[in-house]
Amino acid sequence: MRKRFAPAALLAGLWLACGPASNGAEEPVPPPPRDAESDAGVTPDVPAPPPDAPPAEVGPLPGPPGADPPGFEPYEPLPESLSLTRVLWKLEGVLVAENLREGVDTALRDIATCLETATAGGRLPMHLIIEASGRVVEVGAPLVDEGLRDAITCAQLALRALRFPESTGDTTVHLILER
């Protein structure tokens, strides 16, 4: 009787020590099929947050503190009568700067209006993701100061109403606002 259980115990001990024969690799599970009607107006990778959701975090500014992050350029000329001292921007995607100028000017006016109640000073990084149809599908900014929560929410609502030119793909506009 002892001889019968010895091989089984040995195999069970090896299995526990080494794990399953798959070496820990798991077979990928395909995503569930998507309904075309439910996808209208929502990009597959970036679901639209509810209107009262807190601002999306975009993380710290790249590069050393106080220095301009790599890849950003001054946005000039700034629209007149802005309460912003300087704006830097960087584009990722298919839209070119000339096609974005009017929309970004409007966005800066909206942001500046929303920031009027916030304390002056500091840098605020933001980003806009514009889908191919020209609709803004995401507005993100870090909540670095509790006093900016209302201003960022105001800017998110205003910027989601903007329309940009249609394109062949999505574009992300990164902005750094200096107040």
Short mmCIF file of N, CA and C in Angstrom, two decimals:
data_model
loop_
_atom_site.label_atom_id
_atom_site.label_comp_id
_atom_site.label_asym_id
_atom_site.label_seq_id
_atom_site.Cartn_x
_atom_site.Cartn_y
_atom_site.Cartn_z
N MET A 1 0.83 -1.18 0.00
CA MET A 1 0.00 0.00 0.00
C MET A 1 0.87 1.25 0.00
N ARG A 2 1.96 1.17 0.68
CA ARG A 2 2.87 2.30 0.76
C ARG A 2 3.45 2.65 -0.61
N LYS A 3 3.69 1.64 -1.43
CA LYS A 3 4.26 1.87 -2.75
C LYS A 3 3.30 2.60 -3.67
N ARG A 4 2.00 2.42 -3.49
CA ARG A 4 1.01 3.10 -4.33
C ARG A 4 0.99 4.61 -4.05
N PHE A 5 1.08 5.00 -2.80
CA PHE A 5 0.98 6.41 -2.44
C PHE A 5 2.28 7.17 -2.63
N ALA A 6 3.39 6.51 -2.65
CA ALA A 6 4.69 7.18 -2.78
C ALA A 6 4.80 7.94 -4.11
N PRO A 7 4.51 7.32 -5.26
CA PRO A 7 4.60 8.10 -6.51
C PRO A 7 3.59 9.24 -6.56
N ALA A 8 2.40 9.02 -6.04
CA ALA A 8 1.39 10.08 -6.06
C ALA A 8 1.81 11.22 -5.16
N ALA A 9 2.37 10.91 -4.00
CA ALA A 9 2.83 11.96 -3.08
C ALA A 9 4.00 12.71 -3.69
N LEU A 10 4.89 11.99 -4.36
CA LEU A 10 6.04 12.63 -5.01
C LEU A 10 5.57 13.59 -6.10
N LEU A 11 4.63 13.17 -6.92
CA LEU A 11 4.09 14.03 -7.98
C LEU A 11 3.37 15.25 -7.40
N ALA A 12 2.61 15.05 -6.35
CA ALA A 12 1.91 16.17 -5.71
C ALA A 12 2.91 17.15 -5.13
N GLY A 13 3.97 16.65 -4.52
CA GLY A 13 5.00 17.53 -3.96
C GLY A 13 5.71 18.32 -5.05
N LEU A 14 6.03 17.68 -6.16
CA LEU A 14 6.66 18.38 -7.29
C LEU A 14 5.73 19.44 -7.87
N TRP A 15 4.46 19.10 -8.00
CA TRP A 15 3.52 20.06 -8.56
C TRP A 15 3.40 21.29 -7.67
N LEU A 16 3.35 21.08 -6.35
CA LEU A 16 3.27 22.21 -5.43
C LEU A 16 4.54 23.04 -5.46
N ALA A 17 5.70 22.39 -5.59
CA ALA A 17 6.97 23.12 -5.59
C ALA A 17 7.19 23.86 -6.89
N CYS A 18 6.83 23.25 -7.99
CA CYS A 18 7.12 23.84 -9.30
C CYS A 18 5.95 24.59 -9.91
N GLY A 19 4.77 24.33 -9.48
CA GLY A 19 3.62 25.00 -10.06
C GLY A 19 3.09 24.23 -11.26
N PRO A 20 2.07 24.77 -11.91
CA PRO A 20 1.48 24.09 -13.06
C PRO A 20 2.45 24.07 -14.23
N ALA A 21 2.20 23.20 -15.20
CA ALA A 21 3.07 23.02 -16.35
C ALA A 21 3.12 24.24 -17.25
N SER A 22 2.27 25.21 -17.08
CA SER A 22 2.24 26.39 -17.96
C SER A 22 3.32 27.40 -17.60
N ASN A 23 4.15 27.12 -16.59
CA ASN A 23 5.21 28.04 -16.16
C ASN A 23 4.67 29.40 -15.76
N GLY A 24 3.48 29.49 -15.29
CA GLY A 24 2.91 30.75 -14.84
C GLY A 24 2.32 31.59 -15.95
N ALA A 25 2.52 31.18 -17.20
CA ALA A 25 1.98 31.96 -18.31
C ALA A 25 0.49 31.71 -18.40
N GLU A 26 -0.24 32.77 -18.59
CA GLU A 26 -1.68 32.65 -18.72
C GLU A 26 -2.07 32.92 -20.16
N GLU A 27 -3.02 32.17 -20.61
CA GLU A 27 -3.50 32.36 -21.96
C GLU A 27 -4.29 33.66 -22.04
N PRO A 28 -4.01 34.50 -23.06
CA PRO A 28 -4.74 35.77 -23.14
C PRO A 28 -6.23 35.54 -23.37
N VAL A 29 -7.01 36.38 -22.74
CA VAL A 29 -8.46 36.31 -22.87
C VAL A 29 -8.89 37.46 -23.78
N PRO A 30 -9.56 37.16 -24.89
CA PRO A 30 -9.98 38.25 -25.79
C PRO A 30 -11.03 39.11 -25.11
N PRO A 31 -11.03 40.43 -25.43
CA PRO A 31 -12.05 41.30 -24.85
C PRO A 31 -13.43 40.92 -25.36
N PRO A 32 -14.46 41.24 -24.59
CA PRO A 32 -15.82 40.91 -25.04
C PRO A 32 -16.16 41.70 -26.29
N PRO A 33 -17.02 41.17 -27.14
CA PRO A 33 -17.40 41.91 -28.35
C PRO A 33 -18.06 43.23 -27.98
N ARG A 34 -17.78 44.24 -28.80
CA ARG A 34 -18.30 45.59 -28.52
C ARG A 34 -19.46 45.88 -29.45
N ASP A 35 -20.41 46.58 -28.93
CA ASP A 35 -21.57 46.98 -29.70
C ASP A 35 -21.29 48.33 -30.34
N ALA A 36 -21.42 48.45 -31.65
CA ALA A 36 -21.11 49.69 -32.36
C ALA A 36 -21.95 50.86 -31.86
N GLU A 37 -23.20 50.60 -31.49
CA GLU A 37 -24.05 51.69 -31.02
C GLU A 37 -23.59 52.22 -29.66
N SER A 38 -23.07 51.34 -28.81
CA SER A 38 -22.63 51.81 -27.49
C SER A 38 -21.30 52.52 -27.57
N ASP A 39 -20.56 52.37 -28.68
CA ASP A 39 -19.26 53.02 -28.83
C ASP A 39 -19.36 54.42 -29.40
N ALA A 40 -20.53 54.86 -29.78
CA ALA A 40 -20.66 56.18 -30.41
C ALA A 40 -20.17 57.26 -29.47
N GLY A 41 -19.15 58.00 -29.93
CA GLY A 41 -18.64 59.12 -29.16
C GLY A 41 -17.66 58.76 -28.05
N VAL A 42 -17.26 57.49 -27.94
CA VAL A 42 -16.32 57.10 -26.90
C VAL A 42 -15.16 56.38 -27.56
N THR A 43 -13.93 56.81 -27.28
CA THR A 43 -12.77 56.12 -27.83
C THR A 43 -12.56 54.85 -27.04
N PRO A 44 -12.02 53.78 -27.67
CA PRO A 44 -11.90 52.50 -26.98
C PRO A 44 -10.94 52.54 -25.80
N ASP A 45 -9.89 53.34 -25.87
CA ASP A 45 -8.90 53.37 -24.80
C ASP A 45 -9.19 54.41 -23.73
N VAL A 46 -10.01 55.40 -24.03
CA VAL A 46 -10.23 56.50 -23.10
C VAL A 46 -11.73 56.68 -22.88
N PRO A 47 -12.28 56.01 -21.86
CA PRO A 47 -13.71 56.22 -21.61
C PRO A 47 -13.95 57.62 -21.07
N ALA A 48 -15.05 58.20 -21.47
CA ALA A 48 -15.38 59.56 -21.01
C ALA A 48 -15.82 59.50 -19.55
N PRO A 49 -15.19 60.32 -18.68
CA PRO A 49 -15.60 60.32 -17.29
C PRO A 49 -16.93 61.03 -17.11
N PRO A 50 -17.65 60.72 -16.05
CA PRO A 50 -18.91 61.43 -15.81
C PRO A 50 -18.62 62.90 -15.56
N PRO A 51 -19.60 63.80 -15.82
CA PRO A 51 -19.36 65.23 -15.70
C PRO A 51 -18.88 65.68 -14.33
N ASP A 52 -19.28 64.98 -13.27
CA ASP A 52 -18.87 65.42 -11.94
C ASP A 52 -17.64 64.67 -11.42
N ALA A 53 -16.93 63.97 -12.32
CA ALA A 53 -15.74 63.23 -11.91
C ALA A 53 -14.61 64.20 -11.60
N PRO A 54 -13.72 63.83 -10.67
CA PRO A 54 -12.58 64.70 -10.38
C PRO A 54 -11.65 64.74 -11.58
N PRO A 55 -10.83 65.78 -11.70
CA PRO A 55 -9.94 65.91 -12.84
C PRO A 55 -8.98 64.73 -12.94
N ALA A 56 -8.65 64.38 -14.17
CA ALA A 56 -7.70 63.29 -14.39
C ALA A 56 -6.30 63.75 -14.01
N GLU A 57 -5.53 62.84 -13.47
CA GLU A 57 -4.16 63.16 -13.09
C GLU A 57 -3.26 63.01 -14.32
N VAL A 58 -2.40 63.97 -14.56
CA VAL A 58 -1.47 63.88 -15.67
C VAL A 58 -0.04 63.73 -15.19
N GLY A 59 0.19 63.70 -13.90
CA GLY A 59 1.51 63.47 -13.35
C GLY A 59 2.34 64.72 -13.29
N PRO A 60 3.54 64.58 -12.73
CA PRO A 60 4.42 65.75 -12.59
C PRO A 60 4.97 66.17 -13.95
N LEU A 61 5.41 67.42 -14.01
CA LEU A 61 6.02 67.90 -15.24
C LEU A 61 7.36 67.21 -15.45
N PRO A 62 7.67 66.79 -16.68
CA PRO A 62 8.96 66.16 -16.93
C PRO A 62 10.09 67.18 -16.84
N GLY A 63 11.29 66.72 -16.56
CA GLY A 63 12.45 67.60 -16.49
C GLY A 63 12.64 68.16 -15.10
N PRO A 64 13.73 68.91 -14.91
CA PRO A 64 14.01 69.47 -13.59
C PRO A 64 13.00 70.55 -13.21
N PRO A 65 12.76 70.75 -11.91
CA PRO A 65 11.80 71.78 -11.47
C PRO A 65 12.18 73.16 -12.00
N GLY A 66 11.20 73.89 -12.49
CA GLY A 66 11.42 75.24 -12.98
C GLY A 66 11.88 75.32 -14.42
N ALA A 67 12.33 74.21 -14.99
CA ALA A 67 12.80 74.21 -16.38
C ALA A 67 11.65 73.83 -17.31
N ASP A 68 11.74 74.28 -18.55
CA ASP A 68 10.73 73.90 -19.53
C ASP A 68 10.92 72.42 -19.88
N PRO A 69 9.85 71.65 -19.85
CA PRO A 69 9.96 70.23 -20.20
C PRO A 69 10.38 70.05 -21.65
N PRO A 70 11.05 68.95 -21.97
CA PRO A 70 11.48 68.72 -23.35
C PRO A 70 10.28 68.57 -24.28
N GLY A 71 10.42 69.11 -25.48
CA GLY A 71 9.38 69.00 -26.50
C GLY A 71 8.33 70.08 -26.46
N PHE A 72 8.30 70.90 -25.42
CA PHE A 72 7.31 71.98 -25.31
C PHE A 72 7.87 73.25 -25.94
N GLU A 73 7.00 74.00 -26.59
CA GLU A 73 7.37 75.28 -27.20
C GLU A 73 6.46 76.37 -26.64
N PRO A 74 6.95 77.61 -26.62
CA PRO A 74 6.07 78.71 -26.20
C PRO A 74 4.91 78.86 -27.17
N TYR A 75 3.72 79.06 -26.65
CA TYR A 75 2.54 79.31 -27.47
C TYR A 75 2.46 80.81 -27.65
N GLU A 76 2.79 81.27 -28.84
CA GLU A 76 2.82 82.71 -29.12
C GLU A 76 2.19 82.98 -30.46
N PRO A 77 1.54 84.10 -30.63
CA PRO A 77 1.20 85.08 -29.61
C PRO A 77 0.01 84.58 -28.78
N LEU A 78 0.02 84.97 -27.52
CA LEU A 78 -1.10 84.64 -26.65
C LEU A 78 -2.31 85.50 -27.02
N PRO A 79 -3.51 84.96 -26.89
CA PRO A 79 -4.69 85.79 -27.12
C PRO A 79 -4.67 86.99 -26.18
N GLU A 80 -5.21 88.10 -26.63
CA GLU A 80 -5.19 89.32 -25.82
C GLU A 80 -6.07 89.18 -24.59
N SER A 81 -5.74 89.96 -23.60
CA SER A 81 -6.46 90.09 -22.32
C SER A 81 -6.56 88.77 -21.55
N LEU A 82 -5.51 87.96 -21.61
CA LEU A 82 -5.49 86.73 -20.82
C LEU A 82 -4.84 87.00 -19.47
N SER A 83 -5.30 86.32 -18.45
CA SER A 83 -4.68 86.45 -17.14
C SER A 83 -3.55 85.43 -16.98
N LEU A 84 -3.05 84.89 -18.08
CA LEU A 84 -1.93 83.96 -18.06
C LEU A 84 -0.67 84.70 -18.49
N THR A 85 0.45 84.41 -17.83
CA THR A 85 1.69 85.10 -18.19
C THR A 85 2.44 84.39 -19.30
N ARG A 86 2.30 83.06 -19.38
CA ARG A 86 3.02 82.29 -20.39
C ARG A 86 2.32 80.96 -20.58
N VAL A 87 2.37 80.45 -21.81
CA VAL A 87 1.79 79.14 -22.12
C VAL A 87 2.80 78.37 -22.96
N LEU A 88 3.03 77.12 -22.59
CA LEU A 88 3.85 76.20 -23.39
C LEU A 88 2.91 75.14 -23.93
N TRP A 89 3.25 74.60 -25.12
CA TRP A 89 2.41 73.55 -25.67
C TRP A 89 3.23 72.53 -26.41
N LYS A 90 2.64 71.33 -26.57
CA LYS A 90 3.24 70.23 -27.31
C LYS A 90 2.09 69.43 -27.92
N LEU A 91 2.26 69.03 -29.17
CA LEU A 91 1.22 68.27 -29.87
C LEU A 91 1.68 66.84 -30.09
N GLU A 92 0.75 65.91 -29.94
CA GLU A 92 0.98 64.51 -30.27
C GLU A 92 -0.21 64.06 -31.10
N GLY A 93 0.02 63.72 -32.35
CA GLY A 93 -1.08 63.27 -33.18
C GLY A 93 -1.00 63.84 -34.58
N VAL A 94 -2.13 63.85 -35.26
CA VAL A 94 -2.14 64.18 -36.68
C VAL A 94 -2.46 65.64 -36.99
N LEU A 95 -3.08 66.36 -36.09
CA LEU A 95 -3.42 67.76 -36.38
C LEU A 95 -2.18 68.64 -36.27
N VAL A 96 -2.03 69.57 -37.19
CA VAL A 96 -0.89 70.49 -37.18
C VAL A 96 -1.27 71.76 -36.43
N ALA A 97 -0.25 72.48 -36.00
CA ALA A 97 -0.46 73.66 -35.15
C ALA A 97 -1.39 74.69 -35.79
N GLU A 98 -1.25 74.91 -37.09
CA GLU A 98 -2.09 75.92 -37.75
C GLU A 98 -3.57 75.57 -37.66
N ASN A 99 -3.89 74.28 -37.70
CA ASN A 99 -5.29 73.86 -37.62
C ASN A 99 -5.84 73.91 -36.20
N LEU A 100 -4.96 74.04 -35.23
CA LEU A 100 -5.39 74.05 -33.83
C LEU A 100 -5.44 75.45 -33.23
N ARG A 101 -4.84 76.42 -33.89
CA ARG A 101 -4.65 77.76 -33.30
C ARG A 101 -5.96 78.37 -32.80
N GLU A 102 -7.00 78.39 -33.60
CA GLU A 102 -8.27 79.01 -33.20
C GLU A 102 -8.88 78.30 -31.98
N GLY A 103 -8.89 76.97 -32.02
CA GLY A 103 -9.45 76.21 -30.90
C GLY A 103 -8.65 76.37 -29.62
N VAL A 104 -7.31 76.39 -29.74
CA VAL A 104 -6.48 76.55 -28.54
C VAL A 104 -6.64 77.95 -27.97
N ASP A 105 -6.75 78.97 -28.84
CA ASP A 105 -7.00 80.33 -28.34
C ASP A 105 -8.29 80.37 -27.52
N THR A 106 -9.34 79.76 -28.03
CA THR A 106 -10.62 79.70 -27.31
C THR A 106 -10.45 78.93 -26.00
N ALA A 107 -9.72 77.82 -26.06
CA ALA A 107 -9.49 77.03 -24.85
C ALA A 107 -8.75 77.84 -23.79
N LEU A 108 -7.74 78.60 -24.21
CA LEU A 108 -6.98 79.41 -23.26
C LEU A 108 -7.85 80.49 -22.63
N ARG A 109 -8.74 81.10 -23.42
CA ARG A 109 -9.65 82.10 -22.86
C ARG A 109 -10.57 81.46 -21.81
N ASP A 110 -11.10 80.28 -22.14
CA ASP A 110 -11.98 79.57 -21.19
C ASP A 110 -11.23 79.20 -19.92
N ILE A 111 -10.02 78.68 -20.07
CA ILE A 111 -9.22 78.28 -18.91
C ILE A 111 -8.90 79.50 -18.05
N ALA A 112 -8.48 80.59 -18.70
CA ALA A 112 -8.13 81.81 -17.95
C ALA A 112 -9.34 82.34 -17.18
N THR A 113 -10.52 82.29 -17.79
CA THR A 113 -11.74 82.72 -17.10
C THR A 113 -11.99 81.85 -15.87
N CYS A 114 -11.81 80.55 -16.02
CA CYS A 114 -12.03 79.64 -14.89
C CYS A 114 -10.99 79.83 -13.79
N LEU A 115 -9.78 80.21 -14.16
CA LEU A 115 -8.71 80.37 -13.17
C LEU A 115 -8.73 81.72 -12.47
N GLU A 116 -9.60 82.64 -12.89
CA GLU A 116 -9.63 83.97 -12.29
C GLU A 116 -9.88 83.93 -10.78
N THR A 117 -10.65 82.97 -10.32
CA THR A 117 -10.95 82.89 -8.89
C THR A 117 -9.86 82.17 -8.10
N ALA A 118 -8.97 81.45 -8.80
CA ALA A 118 -7.89 80.73 -8.12
C ALA A 118 -6.75 81.69 -7.80
N THR A 119 -5.93 81.31 -6.85
CA THR A 119 -4.79 82.16 -6.49
C THR A 119 -3.81 82.22 -7.65
N ALA A 120 -3.18 83.36 -7.81
CA ALA A 120 -2.23 83.56 -8.92
C ALA A 120 -0.92 82.85 -8.61
N GLY A 121 -0.16 82.63 -9.66
CA GLY A 121 1.16 82.02 -9.52
C GLY A 121 1.13 80.53 -9.79
N GLY A 122 2.29 80.01 -10.14
CA GLY A 122 2.43 78.58 -10.35
C GLY A 122 2.21 78.16 -11.79
N ARG A 123 2.49 76.88 -12.02
CA ARG A 123 2.32 76.27 -13.34
C ARG A 123 1.26 75.19 -13.25
N LEU A 124 0.41 75.16 -14.24
CA LEU A 124 -0.65 74.16 -14.28
C LEU A 124 -0.55 73.39 -15.59
N PRO A 125 -0.16 72.11 -15.55
CA PRO A 125 -0.17 71.31 -16.78
C PRO A 125 -1.57 70.78 -17.05
N MET A 126 -1.96 70.79 -18.32
CA MET A 126 -3.26 70.25 -18.73
C MET A 126 -3.06 69.51 -20.05
N HIS A 127 -4.01 68.67 -20.39
CA HIS A 127 -3.99 68.06 -21.71
C HIS A 127 -5.42 67.93 -22.23
N LEU A 128 -5.54 68.01 -23.55
CA LEU A 128 -6.81 67.82 -24.24
C LEU A 128 -6.61 66.67 -25.22
N ILE A 129 -7.49 65.71 -25.22
CA ILE A 129 -7.45 64.66 -26.23
C ILE A 129 -8.60 64.93 -27.18
N ILE A 130 -8.25 65.12 -28.45
CA ILE A 130 -9.22 65.47 -29.49
C ILE A 130 -9.33 64.26 -30.42
N GLU A 131 -10.54 63.72 -30.55
CA GLU A 131 -10.70 62.57 -31.44
C GLU A 131 -10.80 63.04 -32.88
N ALA A 132 -10.77 62.09 -33.80
CA ALA A 132 -10.73 62.40 -35.23
C ALA A 132 -11.91 63.27 -35.68
N SER A 133 -13.05 63.18 -35.01
CA SER A 133 -14.22 63.98 -35.39
C SER A 133 -14.06 65.45 -34.99
N GLY A 134 -13.03 65.76 -34.19
CA GLY A 134 -12.82 67.13 -33.73
C GLY A 134 -13.40 67.40 -32.35
N ARG A 135 -13.99 66.38 -31.74
CA ARG A 135 -14.60 66.54 -30.41
C ARG A 135 -13.55 66.30 -29.33
N VAL A 136 -13.58 67.10 -28.27
CA VAL A 136 -12.69 66.91 -27.12
C VAL A 136 -13.27 65.78 -26.28
N VAL A 137 -12.52 64.70 -26.11
CA VAL A 137 -13.02 63.55 -25.36
C VAL A 137 -12.41 63.45 -23.97
N GLU A 138 -11.34 64.18 -23.71
CA GLU A 138 -10.76 64.17 -22.36
C GLU A 138 -10.04 65.47 -22.10
N VAL A 139 -10.19 65.98 -20.89
CA VAL A 139 -9.45 67.14 -20.41
C VAL A 139 -8.86 66.72 -19.07
N GLY A 140 -7.55 66.79 -18.95
CA GLY A 140 -6.93 66.35 -17.71
C GLY A 140 -6.03 67.42 -17.12
N ALA A 141 -5.96 67.45 -15.82
CA ALA A 141 -5.07 68.35 -15.09
C ALA A 141 -4.86 67.77 -13.71
N PRO A 142 -3.65 67.90 -13.16
CA PRO A 142 -3.42 67.39 -11.81
C PRO A 142 -4.04 68.32 -10.78
N LEU A 143 -4.52 67.77 -9.72
CA LEU A 143 -5.06 68.59 -8.64
C LEU A 143 -3.92 68.83 -7.65
N VAL A 144 -3.10 69.85 -7.95
CA VAL A 144 -1.94 70.14 -7.11
C VAL A 144 -2.32 70.99 -5.91
N ASP A 145 -3.45 71.65 -5.98
CA ASP A 145 -3.88 72.56 -4.92
C ASP A 145 -5.39 72.44 -4.81
N GLU A 146 -5.89 72.23 -3.61
CA GLU A 146 -7.33 72.09 -3.40
C GLU A 146 -8.10 73.29 -3.93
N GLY A 147 -7.48 74.48 -3.91
CA GLY A 147 -8.13 75.69 -4.40
C GLY A 147 -8.36 75.69 -5.90
N LEU A 148 -7.71 74.76 -6.61
CA LEU A 148 -7.89 74.69 -8.07
C LEU A 148 -9.00 73.73 -8.49
N ARG A 149 -9.57 72.99 -7.55
CA ARG A 149 -10.57 71.99 -7.93
C ARG A 149 -11.72 72.60 -8.73
N ASP A 150 -12.32 73.68 -8.25
CA ASP A 150 -13.44 74.30 -8.97
C ASP A 150 -12.99 74.87 -10.31
N ALA A 151 -11.80 75.47 -10.35
CA ALA A 151 -11.30 76.05 -11.59
C ALA A 151 -11.05 74.97 -12.64
N ILE A 152 -10.49 73.85 -12.23
CA ILE A 152 -10.21 72.76 -13.17
C ILE A 152 -11.52 72.14 -13.65
N THR A 153 -12.48 71.95 -12.76
CA THR A 153 -13.78 71.42 -13.17
C THR A 153 -14.46 72.36 -14.16
N CYS A 154 -14.38 73.67 -13.90
CA CYS A 154 -14.93 74.67 -14.81
C CYS A 154 -14.27 74.55 -16.19
N ALA A 155 -12.93 74.45 -16.20
CA ALA A 155 -12.20 74.34 -17.46
C ALA A 155 -12.56 73.05 -18.20
N GLN A 156 -12.70 71.95 -17.47
CA GLN A 156 -13.07 70.69 -18.11
C GLN A 156 -14.41 70.81 -18.83
N LEU A 157 -15.39 71.38 -18.16
CA LEU A 157 -16.72 71.51 -18.77
C LEU A 157 -16.68 72.42 -19.99
N ALA A 158 -15.95 73.54 -19.89
CA ALA A 158 -15.88 74.48 -21.01
C ALA A 158 -15.14 73.86 -22.20
N LEU A 159 -14.05 73.14 -21.93
CA LEU A 159 -13.23 72.61 -23.02
C LEU A 159 -13.89 71.43 -23.72
N ARG A 160 -14.73 70.70 -23.01
CA ARG A 160 -15.42 69.58 -23.67
C ARG A 160 -16.44 70.06 -24.69
N ALA A 161 -16.81 71.33 -24.63
CA ALA A 161 -17.76 71.89 -25.59
C ALA A 161 -17.07 72.38 -26.86
N LEU A 162 -15.74 72.43 -26.86
CA LEU A 162 -15.01 72.93 -28.03
C LEU A 162 -15.06 71.93 -29.18
N ARG A 163 -14.97 72.46 -30.40
CA ARG A 163 -14.86 71.62 -31.60
C ARG A 163 -13.59 72.03 -32.32
N PHE A 164 -12.83 71.05 -32.75
CA PHE A 164 -11.62 71.27 -33.52
C PHE A 164 -11.85 70.70 -34.92
N PRO A 165 -10.93 70.98 -35.86
CA PRO A 165 -11.10 70.42 -37.21
C PRO A 165 -11.08 68.89 -37.18
N GLU A 166 -11.80 68.29 -38.13
CA GLU A 166 -11.77 66.83 -38.25
C GLU A 166 -10.41 66.41 -38.78
N SER A 167 -10.02 65.18 -38.45
CA SER A 167 -8.71 64.68 -38.89
C SER A 167 -8.79 63.19 -39.14
N THR A 168 -7.64 62.61 -39.46
CA THR A 168 -7.59 61.18 -39.72
C THR A 168 -7.30 60.37 -38.45
N GLY A 169 -7.08 61.05 -37.35
CA GLY A 169 -6.79 60.34 -36.10
C GLY A 169 -6.86 61.28 -34.91
N ASP A 170 -6.63 60.71 -33.74
CA ASP A 170 -6.69 61.50 -32.51
C ASP A 170 -5.44 62.36 -32.34
N THR A 171 -5.59 63.46 -31.63
CA THR A 171 -4.49 64.37 -31.33
C THR A 171 -4.58 64.74 -29.86
N THR A 172 -3.42 64.80 -29.21
CA THR A 172 -3.36 65.26 -27.82
C THR A 172 -2.62 66.58 -27.79
N VAL A 173 -3.21 67.57 -27.16
CA VAL A 173 -2.58 68.88 -26.97
C VAL A 173 -2.21 68.98 -25.50
N HIS A 174 -0.90 69.09 -25.24
CA HIS A 174 -0.41 69.28 -23.87
C HIS A 174 -0.17 70.77 -23.68
N LEU A 175 -0.67 71.32 -22.60
CA LEU A 175 -0.48 72.74 -22.28
C LEU A 175 0.13 72.87 -20.89
N ILE A 176 1.01 73.84 -20.73
CA ILE A 176 1.50 74.23 -19.42
C ILE A 176 1.20 75.71 -19.28
N LEU A 177 0.33 76.02 -18.34
CA LEU A 177 -0.13 77.40 -18.14
C LEU A 177 0.62 78.00 -16.97
N GLU A 178 1.19 79.17 -17.17
CA GLU A 178 1.84 79.89 -16.08
C GLU A 178 0.97 81.08 -15.74
N ARG A 179 0.59 81.17 -14.44
CA ARG A 179 -0.32 82.22 -14.01
C ARG A 179 0.43 83.27 -13.22
#
